[in-house]
Coordinates of C-alpha atoms and ligand atoms in Angstrom, one line a residue:
M636 CA 178.3 -59.5 161.1
T637 CA 174.5 -58.8 160.9
N638 CA 172.8 -56.4 163.3
P639 CA 171.1 -58.2 166.3
V640 CA 167.3 -58.5 166.0
G641 CA 164.4 -59.3 168.3
M642 CA 165.3 -60.0 171.9
R643 CA 169.0 -59.6 171.1
R644 CA 168.7 -56.0 170.3
T645 CA 169.7 -53.2 172.6
L646 CA 171.0 -55.4 175.4
T647 CA 171.3 -54.3 179.0
H648 CA 175.0 -54.1 179.8
Y649 CA 176.4 -56.7 182.1
G650 CA 179.7 -57.3 180.3
D651 CA 178.4 -60.6 178.8
A652 CA 176.0 -60.4 175.9
D653 CA 174.9 -64.0 176.1
F654 CA 174.1 -63.6 179.8
S655 CA 172.1 -60.4 179.0
V656 CA 169.9 -62.4 176.5
F657 CA 169.6 -65.3 179.0
L658 CA 168.4 -63.0 181.8
R659 CA 166.1 -61.0 179.5
K660 CA 164.4 -64.3 178.4
A661 CA 164.1 -65.5 181.9
F662 CA 162.1 -62.4 182.9
I663 CA 159.9 -62.2 179.8
K664 CA 159.0 -65.9 180.2
A665 CA 157.4 -65.0 183.4
M666 CA 154.7 -63.5 181.2
G667 CA 154.2 -66.8 179.5
Y668 CA 156.1 -66.5 176.2
T669 CA 157.5 -69.6 174.5
D670 CA 161.0 -69.7 172.9
D671 CA 159.3 -69.8 169.5
A672 CA 157.5 -66.5 170.2
L673 CA 160.7 -64.9 171.4
E674 CA 162.4 -65.7 168.1
R675 CA 159.9 -63.6 166.2
P676 CA 160.3 -59.9 165.1
I677 CA 159.3 -57.7 168.0
I678 CA 156.9 -54.8 167.3
G679 CA 156.8 -52.2 170.1
I680 CA 153.4 -50.4 170.4
V681 CA 153.4 -47.1 172.2
D682 CA 150.7 -47.1 174.8
T683 CA 149.4 -43.6 175.5
R684 CA 146.2 -44.4 177.3
S685 CA 145.6 -42.3 180.4
G686 CA 142.6 -41.7 182.6
Y687 CA 143.2 -38.0 182.0
N688 CA 143.1 -38.3 178.2
A689 CA 139.6 -38.7 176.5
C690 CA 141.3 -38.3 173.1
H691 CA 143.1 -41.6 173.7
Q692 CA 140.4 -43.7 175.4
N693 CA 140.3 -46.1 172.4
V694 CA 144.0 -46.9 172.8
P695 CA 143.4 -50.3 174.5
D696 CA 141.1 -51.4 171.6
L697 CA 143.6 -50.1 169.0
I698 CA 146.5 -52.0 170.8
E699 CA 144.4 -55.1 170.6
A700 CA 143.8 -54.6 166.8
V701 CA 147.5 -53.6 166.1
S702 CA 148.6 -56.7 168.0
R703 CA 146.3 -58.9 165.9
G704 CA 147.8 -57.5 162.8
V705 CA 151.3 -58.0 164.1
M706 CA 150.6 -61.7 164.9
L707 CA 148.9 -62.3 161.6
K708 CA 152.2 -61.4 160.0
G709 CA 154.3 -63.6 162.4
G710 CA 155.5 -60.9 164.8
I711 CA 155.3 -60.4 168.5
P712 CA 153.5 -57.2 169.7
V713 CA 154.9 -55.6 172.9
P714 CA 153.0 -52.5 174.1
F715 CA 154.9 -50.2 176.4
P716 CA 153.8 -46.9 178.1
V717 CA 155.1 -43.4 177.5
V718 CA 153.9 -40.0 178.8
S719 CA 150.3 -39.2 177.7
I720 CA 149.3 -35.5 177.3
H721 CA 145.8 -34.1 177.0
E722 CA 145.4 -30.4 176.2
S723 CA 143.1 -29.6 179.1
F724 CA 144.9 -31.6 181.7
A725 CA 148.4 -30.3 181.4
H726 CA 149.7 -27.6 183.8
P727 CA 151.1 -25.1 182.9
T728 CA 150.6 -26.1 179.3
S729 CA 150.8 -29.1 177.1
M730 CA 153.6 -27.5 175.1
Y731 CA 155.7 -27.4 178.2
L732 CA 155.4 -31.2 178.2
R733 CA 155.7 -32.1 174.5
N734 CA 159.5 -32.4 174.6
L735 CA 159.3 -34.5 177.8
M736 CA 157.1 -36.9 175.9
A737 CA 159.5 -36.8 172.9
V738 CA 162.5 -37.6 175.2
D739 CA 160.5 -40.4 176.8
A740 CA 159.5 -41.9 173.4
E741 CA 163.0 -41.7 172.0
E742 CA 164.7 -43.3 174.9
M743 CA 162.1 -46.0 175.4
I744 CA 162.2 -46.9 171.7
R745 CA 166.0 -47.0 171.9
A746 CA 166.3 -48.7 175.3
Q747 CA 163.9 -51.6 174.7
P748 CA 164.3 -54.4 172.0
M749 CA 162.0 -53.7 169.1
D750 CA 162.5 -54.2 165.4
A751 CA 159.8 -51.7 164.5
V752 CA 157.4 -49.5 166.5
V753 CA 153.8 -48.4 166.1
L754 CA 153.4 -44.9 167.4
L755 CA 149.9 -44.6 168.9
G756 CA 148.8 -41.0 169.6
G757 CA 146.2 -38.4 168.7
C758 CA 145.9 -35.4 171.0
D759 CA 147.7 -32.3 169.8
K760 CA 151.2 -32.7 171.3
T761 CA 151.3 -36.5 171.3
V762 CA 151.7 -36.9 167.5
P763 CA 154.6 -34.5 167.1
A764 CA 156.2 -35.8 170.3
L765 CA 156.1 -39.4 169.1
L766 CA 157.4 -38.4 165.6
M767 CA 160.3 -36.4 167.2
G768 CA 161.3 -39.3 169.4
A769 CA 161.0 -41.9 166.6
I770 CA 163.0 -39.9 164.2
S771 CA 165.8 -39.5 166.7
A772 CA 165.7 -43.2 167.6
N773 CA 165.5 -44.0 163.9
V774 CA 163.9 -47.4 164.3
P775 CA 161.3 -48.4 161.6
A776 CA 158.2 -46.6 162.7
I777 CA 154.6 -46.1 161.7
M778 CA 152.0 -43.8 163.1
L779 CA 148.4 -44.7 164.0
V780 CA 146.2 -41.9 165.3
T781 CA 143.3 -42.5 167.7
G782 CA 141.0 -40.6 165.3
P783 CA 138.6 -37.7 165.6
M784 CA 135.5 -37.7 167.8
L785 CA 132.0 -37.3 166.2
A786 CA 130.3 -33.9 166.2
G787 CA 127.6 -33.1 168.7
S788 CA 124.3 -31.3 168.5
W789 CA 122.5 -28.6 170.5
R790 CA 119.0 -27.6 169.7
G791 CA 119.4 -28.6 166.0
E792 CA 122.8 -27.1 165.6
R793 CA 126.0 -29.2 165.0
L794 CA 128.7 -28.6 167.5
G795 CA 132.3 -29.8 168.0
A796 CA 135.3 -29.3 170.2
C797 CA 136.7 -26.9 170.2
T798 CA 135.8 -24.1 167.8
D799 CA 132.3 -24.2 169.2
C800 CA 133.7 -24.3 172.8
R801 CA 135.1 -20.8 172.1
R802 CA 132.2 -19.6 170.0
F803 CA 129.7 -20.5 172.7
W804 CA 131.9 -19.2 175.5
S805 CA 132.1 -15.9 173.7
R806 CA 128.3 -15.8 173.3
Y807 CA 128.0 -16.6 177.0
R808 CA 130.4 -13.8 177.9
A809 CA 128.4 -11.4 175.7
G810 CA 125.2 -12.4 177.6
E811 CA 123.6 -14.0 174.5
I812 CA 123.1 -17.4 176.2
N813 CA 122.4 -18.1 179.8
D814 CA 123.8 -20.5 182.5
T815 CA 121.5 -23.4 181.7
E816 CA 122.2 -23.2 178.0
I817 CA 126.0 -23.0 178.3
Q818 CA 125.8 -26.2 180.5
E819 CA 123.7 -27.9 177.8
V820 CA 126.3 -27.0 175.2
N821 CA 129.1 -28.2 177.5
R822 CA 127.6 -31.7 177.4
E823 CA 127.5 -31.8 173.6
L824 CA 130.9 -30.4 172.7
A825 CA 132.8 -33.7 173.0
P826 CA 130.0 -36.3 172.6
T827 CA 132.4 -39.2 172.0
I828 CA 136.0 -40.1 172.7
G829 CA 138.6 -39.2 170.1
T830 CA 140.4 -36.1 169.1
C831 CA 138.8 -32.7 168.4
S832 CA 136.4 -32.8 165.5
V833 CA 137.4 -29.6 163.8
M834 CA 140.7 -28.7 161.9
G835 CA 142.5 -28.0 165.2
T836 CA 146.0 -29.1 165.9
A837 CA 145.2 -32.8 166.3
S838 CA 143.4 -33.0 162.9
T839 CA 146.1 -30.9 161.2
M840 CA 148.9 -33.1 162.6
A841 CA 147.1 -36.2 161.6
L842 CA 146.7 -35.0 158.0
A843 CA 150.3 -33.7 158.0
T844 CA 151.6 -37.1 159.2
E845 CA 149.7 -39.0 156.5
A846 CA 151.0 -36.5 153.9
L847 CA 154.5 -36.9 155.3
G848 CA 154.3 -40.7 154.6
M849 CA 154.5 -41.9 158.2
M850 CA 150.9 -43.3 158.3
L851 CA 149.0 -45.8 156.2
P852 CA 146.9 -44.0 153.5
G853 CA 143.5 -43.1 154.7
G854 CA 144.7 -43.2 158.3
A855 CA 144.1 -39.5 159.3
C856 CA 140.4 -39.0 159.2
V857 CA 138.6 -42.2 160.3
P858 CA 136.6 -41.4 163.4
A859 CA 137.8 -42.9 166.7
V860 CA 134.6 -44.9 167.3
Y861 CA 134.3 -46.5 163.9
G862 CA 135.1 -50.2 163.1
E863 CA 137.3 -48.9 160.3
R864 CA 139.6 -47.3 162.8
R865 CA 140.2 -50.8 164.3
R866 CA 140.8 -52.3 160.8
L867 CA 143.3 -49.6 160.2
A868 CA 145.0 -50.5 163.4
E869 CA 145.2 -54.2 162.3
Q870 CA 146.7 -53.2 159.0
T871 CA 149.2 -50.9 160.7
G872 CA 150.3 -53.8 162.9
A873 CA 150.7 -56.0 159.9
R874 CA 152.7 -53.4 158.0
A875 CA 154.9 -52.8 161.0
V876 CA 156.2 -56.4 160.7
E877 CA 157.0 -55.8 157.1
L878 CA 158.7 -52.5 157.9
A879 CA 160.9 -54.4 160.4
A880 CA 162.0 -56.9 157.7
E881 CA 162.6 -54.1 155.2
G882 CA 164.5 -51.9 157.6
L883 CA 162.6 -48.9 156.4
T884 CA 163.6 -46.2 158.9
P885 CA 162.1 -42.7 159.3
D886 CA 165.2 -41.0 157.9
R887 CA 164.3 -42.3 154.4
I888 CA 160.8 -40.9 154.7
I889 CA 161.3 -37.5 156.4
T890 CA 163.0 -35.4 153.8
P891 CA 162.8 -31.7 152.7
A892 CA 160.4 -32.8 150.0
S893 CA 158.1 -34.8 152.3
I894 CA 158.1 -32.0 154.9
T895 CA 157.2 -29.5 152.1
N896 CA 154.3 -31.8 151.1
A897 CA 153.1 -31.8 154.8
L898 CA 153.3 -28.0 155.0
R899 CA 151.3 -27.7 151.8
V900 CA 148.6 -30.0 153.2
V901 CA 148.5 -27.9 156.4
L902 CA 148.0 -24.7 154.4
A903 CA 145.4 -26.2 152.0
A904 CA 143.5 -27.7 155.0
G905 CA 143.3 -24.3 156.7
G906 CA 145.2 -26.0 159.5
S907 CA 146.4 -25.0 162.9
T908 CA 149.3 -22.5 163.3
N909 CA 150.7 -24.9 165.9
A910 CA 151.5 -27.4 163.1
L911 CA 154.1 -25.0 161.9
I912 CA 155.9 -25.2 165.3
H913 CA 155.5 -29.0 165.5
L914 CA 156.6 -29.6 161.9
T915 CA 159.6 -27.4 162.5
A916 CA 160.5 -29.6 165.5
V917 CA 159.9 -32.8 163.6
A918 CA 161.9 -31.6 160.6
G919 CA 164.7 -30.5 163.0
R920 CA 165.0 -34.0 164.4
A921 CA 165.8 -35.1 160.8
G922 CA 168.3 -32.3 160.3
I923 CA 166.0 -30.2 158.2
K924 CA 165.4 -26.5 158.8
I925 CA 162.0 -25.0 157.9
D926 CA 162.6 -21.7 156.3
L927 CA 159.8 -19.3 157.4
D928 CA 160.1 -17.1 154.4
G929 CA 159.9 -20.2 152.2
F930 CA 156.8 -21.2 154.1
D931 CA 155.3 -17.8 153.4
R932 CA 156.0 -18.2 149.7
L933 CA 154.4 -21.7 149.8
G934 CA 151.4 -20.1 151.4
A935 CA 151.0 -17.6 148.6
E936 CA 150.7 -20.4 146.1
T937 CA 148.6 -22.9 148.1
P938 CA 144.9 -22.1 148.4
V939 CA 142.6 -23.3 151.2
L940 CA 140.5 -26.1 149.9
V941 CA 139.1 -27.9 153.0
D942 CA 135.9 -26.5 154.3
L943 CA 136.2 -27.4 158.0
K944 CA 135.8 -25.4 161.1
P945 CA 137.3 -23.0 162.2
T946 CA 137.7 -21.5 158.7
G947 CA 134.8 -23.4 157.2
Q948 CA 131.7 -25.2 158.2
H949 CA 132.2 -29.0 158.3
Y950 CA 133.7 -31.5 160.8
M951 CA 136.3 -34.3 160.5
E952 CA 133.7 -37.0 160.1
D953 CA 132.5 -35.1 157.0
L954 CA 136.1 -35.0 155.6
Y955 CA 136.2 -38.8 156.2
K956 CA 133.0 -39.3 154.3
A957 CA 134.3 -37.1 151.6
G958 CA 137.1 -39.6 151.0
G959 CA 139.6 -38.4 153.6
L960 CA 143.0 -36.9 152.9
V961 CA 143.4 -38.4 149.5
T962 CA 140.5 -36.2 148.2
L963 CA 142.7 -33.2 149.1
L964 CA 145.9 -34.8 147.8
R965 CA 144.3 -35.4 144.4
E966 CA 143.5 -31.7 144.1
L967 CA 147.0 -30.7 145.3
K968 CA 148.8 -33.1 143.0
P969 CA 150.2 -30.5 140.7
L970 CA 151.8 -28.8 143.8
L971 CA 153.2 -31.9 145.5
T972 CA 156.4 -33.9 145.2
L973 CA 155.0 -37.2 144.3
D974 CA 158.1 -39.4 144.4
C975 CA 158.4 -39.2 148.2
L976 CA 158.6 -42.6 149.9
T977 CA 156.0 -43.6 152.4
V978 CA 155.7 -46.3 155.1
T979 CA 153.9 -48.5 152.6
G980 CA 157.2 -48.8 150.7
R981 CA 155.5 -47.0 147.7
T982 CA 155.6 -43.3 146.8
L983 CA 153.0 -40.7 147.7
G984 CA 152.1 -40.4 144.0
A985 CA 151.5 -44.2 143.7
E986 CA 149.3 -44.2 146.8
I987 CA 147.2 -41.3 145.4
D988 CA 146.8 -43.2 142.1
A989 CA 145.9 -46.4 143.9
A990 CA 143.2 -44.8 146.1
N991 CA 139.4 -45.2 145.5
A992 CA 137.9 -43.1 142.7
S993 CA 136.8 -39.6 143.6
F994 CA 133.1 -38.7 143.8
D995 CA 131.0 -35.6 144.2
Q996 CA 131.3 -34.1 147.7
D997 CA 131.3 -30.6 149.1
V998 CA 134.0 -30.7 151.8
V999 CA 137.2 -30.4 149.7
K1000 CA 136.9 -27.8 147.0
P1001 CA 138.7 -28.0 143.6
L1002 CA 142.0 -26.2 143.1
T1003 CA 140.1 -24.0 140.6
D1004 CA 137.5 -22.9 143.1
P1005 CA 139.2 -22.5 146.5
I1006 CA 137.6 -21.4 149.7
Y1007 CA 140.5 -18.9 150.3
A1008 CA 142.7 -18.2 147.3
S1009 CA 146.1 -17.7 148.8
G1010 CA 147.5 -19.1 151.9
A1011 CA 145.8 -19.8 155.2
M1012 CA 148.8 -18.4 157.0
A1013 CA 151.3 -15.6 156.5
V1014 CA 154.7 -15.0 158.1
L1015 CA 155.2 -11.4 159.3
R1016 CA 158.4 -9.6 160.1
G1017 CA 159.0 -6.0 161.2
N1018 CA 160.5 -4.2 164.1
L1019 CA 158.1 -6.0 166.5
A1020 CA 158.9 -9.5 165.1
P1021 CA 162.5 -9.5 163.8
A1022 CA 162.6 -13.3 163.7
G1023 CA 159.0 -13.7 162.6
A1024 CA 155.4 -14.1 163.7
V1025 CA 152.5 -15.9 162.1
I1026 CA 148.9 -14.9 161.4
K1027 CA 146.2 -17.3 160.3
K1028 CA 144.7 -15.0 157.6
A1029 CA 141.9 -17.5 156.7
A1030 CA 140.5 -17.3 160.2
A1031 CA 140.7 -13.5 160.5
D1032 CA 138.2 -10.7 160.0
Q1033 CA 139.5 -9.8 156.6
R1034 CA 138.9 -6.0 157.2
L1035 CA 141.4 -6.1 160.1
L1036 CA 144.3 -7.7 158.2
Q1037 CA 145.4 -4.1 157.4
H1038 CA 145.0 -2.2 160.6
T1039 CA 146.8 0.5 162.7
G1040 CA 145.7 1.1 166.2
P1041 CA 146.7 1.9 169.8
A1042 CA 148.2 -0.8 171.9
M1043 CA 146.6 -2.1 175.1
V1044 CA 149.4 -4.0 176.8
F1045 CA 149.0 -6.9 179.2
D1046 CA 152.2 -7.9 180.9
S1047 CA 151.3 -11.5 181.7
L1048 CA 148.5 -14.0 181.7
S1049 CA 147.6 -13.0 185.2
D1050 CA 147.5 -9.3 184.3
L1051 CA 145.3 -10.2 181.4
A1052 CA 142.9 -12.2 183.6
A1053 CA 142.8 -9.4 186.2
R1054 CA 142.1 -6.5 183.8
I1055 CA 140.5 -7.7 180.6
D1056 CA 136.9 -7.3 181.8
D1057 CA 137.5 -4.1 183.8
P1058 CA 134.7 -1.7 182.8
D1059 CA 137.2 1.1 182.9
L1060 CA 139.7 -0.5 180.5
D1061 CA 140.6 2.1 178.0
V1062 CA 139.9 0.2 174.8
T1063 CA 137.8 0.5 171.7
A1064 CA 137.2 -1.9 168.8
D1065 CA 140.2 -0.2 167.1
S1066 CA 142.6 -1.0 169.9
I1067 CA 145.2 -3.7 169.5
L1068 CA 145.4 -6.1 172.4
V1069 CA 149.0 -7.1 173.3
L1070 CA 150.0 -10.0 175.5
R1071 CA 153.6 -10.6 176.5
N1072 CA 155.6 -13.0 178.7
A1073 CA 153.5 -15.8 177.2
G1074 CA 156.2 -17.4 174.9
P1075 CA 158.2 -20.6 175.2
K1076 CA 160.3 -19.4 178.2
G1077 CA 158.1 -16.6 179.5
A1078 CA 154.9 -18.4 180.5
P1079 CA 156.7 -20.9 180.5
G1080 CA 155.4 -23.3 177.9
M1081 CA 153.9 -21.0 175.3
P1082 CA 150.2 -21.4 176.2
E1083 CA 147.4 -21.2 173.7
A1084 CA 146.6 -17.8 175.1
G1085 CA 146.9 -15.9 171.8
Y1086 CA 143.1 -15.9 171.5
L1087 CA 142.8 -13.0 174.0
P1088 CA 139.1 -12.6 174.9
I1089 CA 137.3 -9.6 173.6
P1090 CA 136.9 -7.3 176.6
K1091 CA 133.4 -7.9 178.0
K1092 CA 132.2 -4.3 177.5
L1093 CA 133.1 -4.5 173.8
A1094 CA 131.7 -8.1 173.5
R1095 CA 128.4 -6.9 174.9
A1096 CA 128.4 -4.1 172.4
G1097 CA 128.7 -6.6 169.6
V1098 CA 132.4 -6.6 168.8
K1099 CA 133.4 -10.0 167.5
D1100 CA 137.0 -9.5 166.5
M1101 CA 140.0 -7.3 167.3
V1102 CA 143.6 -7.4 166.3
R1103 CA 145.5 -9.3 169.0
L1104 CA 149.3 -9.9 169.3
S1105 CA 151.4 -12.1 171.5
D1106 CA 154.4 -14.4 171.8
A1107 CA 151.9 -17.1 172.7
R1108 CA 150.3 -19.8 170.5
M1109 CA 146.6 -20.2 169.7
S1110 CA 144.5 -23.3 169.6
G1111 CA 144.0 -24.5 166.0
T1112 CA 140.3 -24.5 166.7
A1113 CA 140.2 -20.7 167.4
F1114 CA 139.6 -17.8 165.0
G1115 CA 140.2 -14.1 164.9
T1116 CA 142.7 -11.5 163.6
I1117 CA 145.5 -12.9 165.8
V1118 CA 149.2 -12.5 165.4
L1119 CA 151.1 -15.3 167.2
H1120 CA 154.6 -16.7 167.9
I1121 CA 156.2 -13.2 167.9
T1122 CA 159.9 -14.0 167.9
P1123 CA 162.1 -13.4 169.9
E1124 CA 159.6 -13.6 172.7
S1125 CA 159.5 -10.8 175.3
A1126 CA 161.1 -12.9 178.0
A1127 CA 164.1 -13.4 175.7
G1128 CA 164.4 -9.7 175.2
G1129 CA 162.3 -9.4 172.1
P1130 CA 160.9 -6.0 171.1
L1131 CA 157.5 -7.0 172.5
S1132 CA 158.9 -6.2 175.9
L1133 CA 159.2 -2.5 174.8
V1134 CA 155.6 -1.8 173.8
R1135 CA 153.6 0.6 176.0
T1136 CA 149.9 1.1 176.2
G1137 CA 148.9 3.8 173.8
D1138 CA 151.8 3.1 171.3
M1139 CA 150.6 2.8 167.7
I1140 CA 151.1 -0.5 166.1
R1141 CA 150.7 -1.3 162.4
L1142 CA 149.6 -4.7 161.1
D1143 CA 150.3 -4.9 157.3
T1144 CA 149.5 -8.5 156.4
E1145 CA 149.7 -7.7 152.7
G1146 CA 153.2 -6.3 153.1
R1147 CA 154.0 -9.0 155.7
R1148 CA 154.9 -6.4 158.3
L1149 CA 154.2 -5.9 162.0
D1150 CA 155.7 -2.6 163.3
L1151 CA 155.7 -0.6 166.4
L1152 CA 155.4 3.0 165.3
V1153 CA 157.9 4.3 167.8
D1154 CA 161.3 5.7 166.7
D1155 CA 164.5 3.8 167.3
K1156 CA 165.9 6.3 169.7
E1157 CA 162.9 6.0 172.0
L1158 CA 163.0 2.2 171.8
A1159 CA 166.7 2.2 172.6
A1160 CA 166.0 4.3 175.7
R1161 CA 163.2 2.0 176.8
R1162 CA 165.5 -1.0 176.4
R1163 CA 168.1 0.6 178.6
A1164 CA 165.3 1.3 181.2
L1165 CA 164.1 -2.3 181.3
P1166 CA 164.4 -3.8 184.7
V1167 CA 167.0 -6.6 185.1
E1168 CA 165.0 -9.8 185.6
A1169 CA 166.2 -12.1 188.4
V1170 CA 167.2 -15.5 187.0
E1171 CA 164.7 -18.0 188.2
K1172 CA 166.1 -20.7 190.4
A1173 CA 164.2 -23.6 188.9
R1174 CA 164.8 -27.2 189.6
G1175 CA 164.2 -30.5 187.9
Y1176 CA 162.4 -30.6 184.5
R1177 CA 161.6 -26.9 184.7
R1178 CA 165.3 -26.1 184.9
L1179 CA 166.0 -28.3 182.0
Y1180 CA 163.1 -26.8 180.0
L1181 CA 164.1 -23.2 180.7
K1182 CA 167.8 -23.9 179.8
E1183 CA 167.1 -25.9 176.6
V1184 CA 163.9 -24.6 175.0
L1185 CA 164.3 -23.0 171.6
Q1186 CA 162.2 -20.2 170.2
A1187 CA 159.1 -20.7 168.0
D1188 CA 161.0 -20.3 164.7
E1189 CA 163.1 -23.3 165.8
G1190 CA 160.1 -25.5 166.8
C1191 CA 160.5 -25.0 170.6
D1192 CA 162.5 -28.2 170.7
F1193 CA 165.3 -28.7 173.3
S1194 CA 168.6 -27.4 171.8
S1195 CA 170.6 -30.5 172.8
F1196 CA 168.2 -32.8 170.9
V1197 CA 168.5 -31.1 167.5
P1198 CA 171.3 -32.3 165.2
D1199 CA 173.0 -29.9 162.9
L1200 CA 170.5 -28.7 160.4
T1201 CA 172.0 -29.5 157.0
A1202 CA 169.0 -29.3 154.7
S1203 CA 166.1 -27.0 154.4
A1204 CA 162.4 -27.1 153.6
P1205 CA 160.2 -25.9 151.9
I1206 CA 162.1 -27.1 148.8
A1207 CA 161.5 -25.1 145.6
G1208 CA 157.9 -25.3 144.5
K1209 CA 156.8 -26.4 141.0
Ligands
LIG1786 FE1 142.8 -33.7 172.4 FE2 141.6 -31.6 171.2 S1 141.9 -31.9 173.3 S2 142.6 -33.3 170.4

């Protein structure tokens, strides 16, 4: 017996399958469909438009173009809503909600009849959430991102969200620009709809998704407001109908090798540290574990080639004009596994060979002349991070990568906010700022608070960077000598909970170590003296979240949603 297709898929249970189809058709006919239309393959289109999400404001246009592509190939497009998350409109954090969106996407794809699904997202958490849901549902799926916004301009200088948001806010805090000027900058940071214009998490995840093979070639970089973005949408819709006929499901595309390709692209792009957490969660849904030490080795042999902010100077529209992701893939070819299948039904290597010819450009550097020779990121271990921590070396003040200094500890985000600008704060440029209780459970939701502000009195004295440590994340658009994702987090009993102001901490990036220079006996005594935290009586989603959320090294997914991890990535390099 063949599997049911179209309207006969995933029937509502009434105990009589024919009645279920009869009833379903009665209701959908209220929207004007003919029987002929209802016999066609159904392509679900995830609708993530929200009045709170500027990154997704072109979603209605894209749905129209996807639908056109679906119908040109003889399918029926059916948009349906799921949760939409924007970074700046998600309390307490967008990360707290990513798994909610993944659950929503998975169950709506599974519950409703669709022979394939177009995943339409863009803002940071939406792409990983949709991939996680689609992998678990394992229906033929193809990703279309909303595309990056264009760069802005202030007094002759190019600007973009959100590296320049942070840069100008730091200048404002340091008294270098005034109230009027910061307001002028505010109007130019996001001059159009679309995702952030630098190599932040959204751009990184778009590149990673194309490298993974879940998006049409060329799909990552086209700006949101370009006609080409709509043409891509039409092509995506058309391809979705073919995917449905071929039954090409995500489990054939997401493999240890394709995950490794995606990680290489993240590293070579100087991408966001958040992508490591998201790809760990995406891989986890496919039963693949990302090995952090393997990722570190991958970093050592993968140079940074893409010259985009925050590590470089350009914006996403420049990478698009430089040929898009394939310009980078061509350079990385000797390091990639080329026989990975993609949503086109062809391999990654075949797609690279079929792309337009290369030309002179200055956004993607050749492998022989990288921007940063080895690894944008490094994984640290040590007595402060037994299960790992990550540092984005490429975005750090290189002089601080080897540094020992006294800790200034902040117990929470509110403690940080209350004291960081206190003129009497006992800090110098050599101090190491430590933030705890900002991890997956502690905050909760692992906020992008790892970019601790430079204390005002030091900023005004010209200090631009300091070593900063936390169990939080950091926006991919930020920069500095910042150690993130310290695991286990302090709220889960990690050693970060034992640090006291004045303790010496050693950051040894070269040796991949992060150590608290306090002897074991003293640390054991401090652990015994820790107060017993009352268990929070949470309800609803918060209760589910606190019970289920995993640590950063496991992608912060919900434990019940991750199958047994039977394979691991990165796979052996070449
Ligand atoms: Fe949506 Fe940056 S806020 S991509």
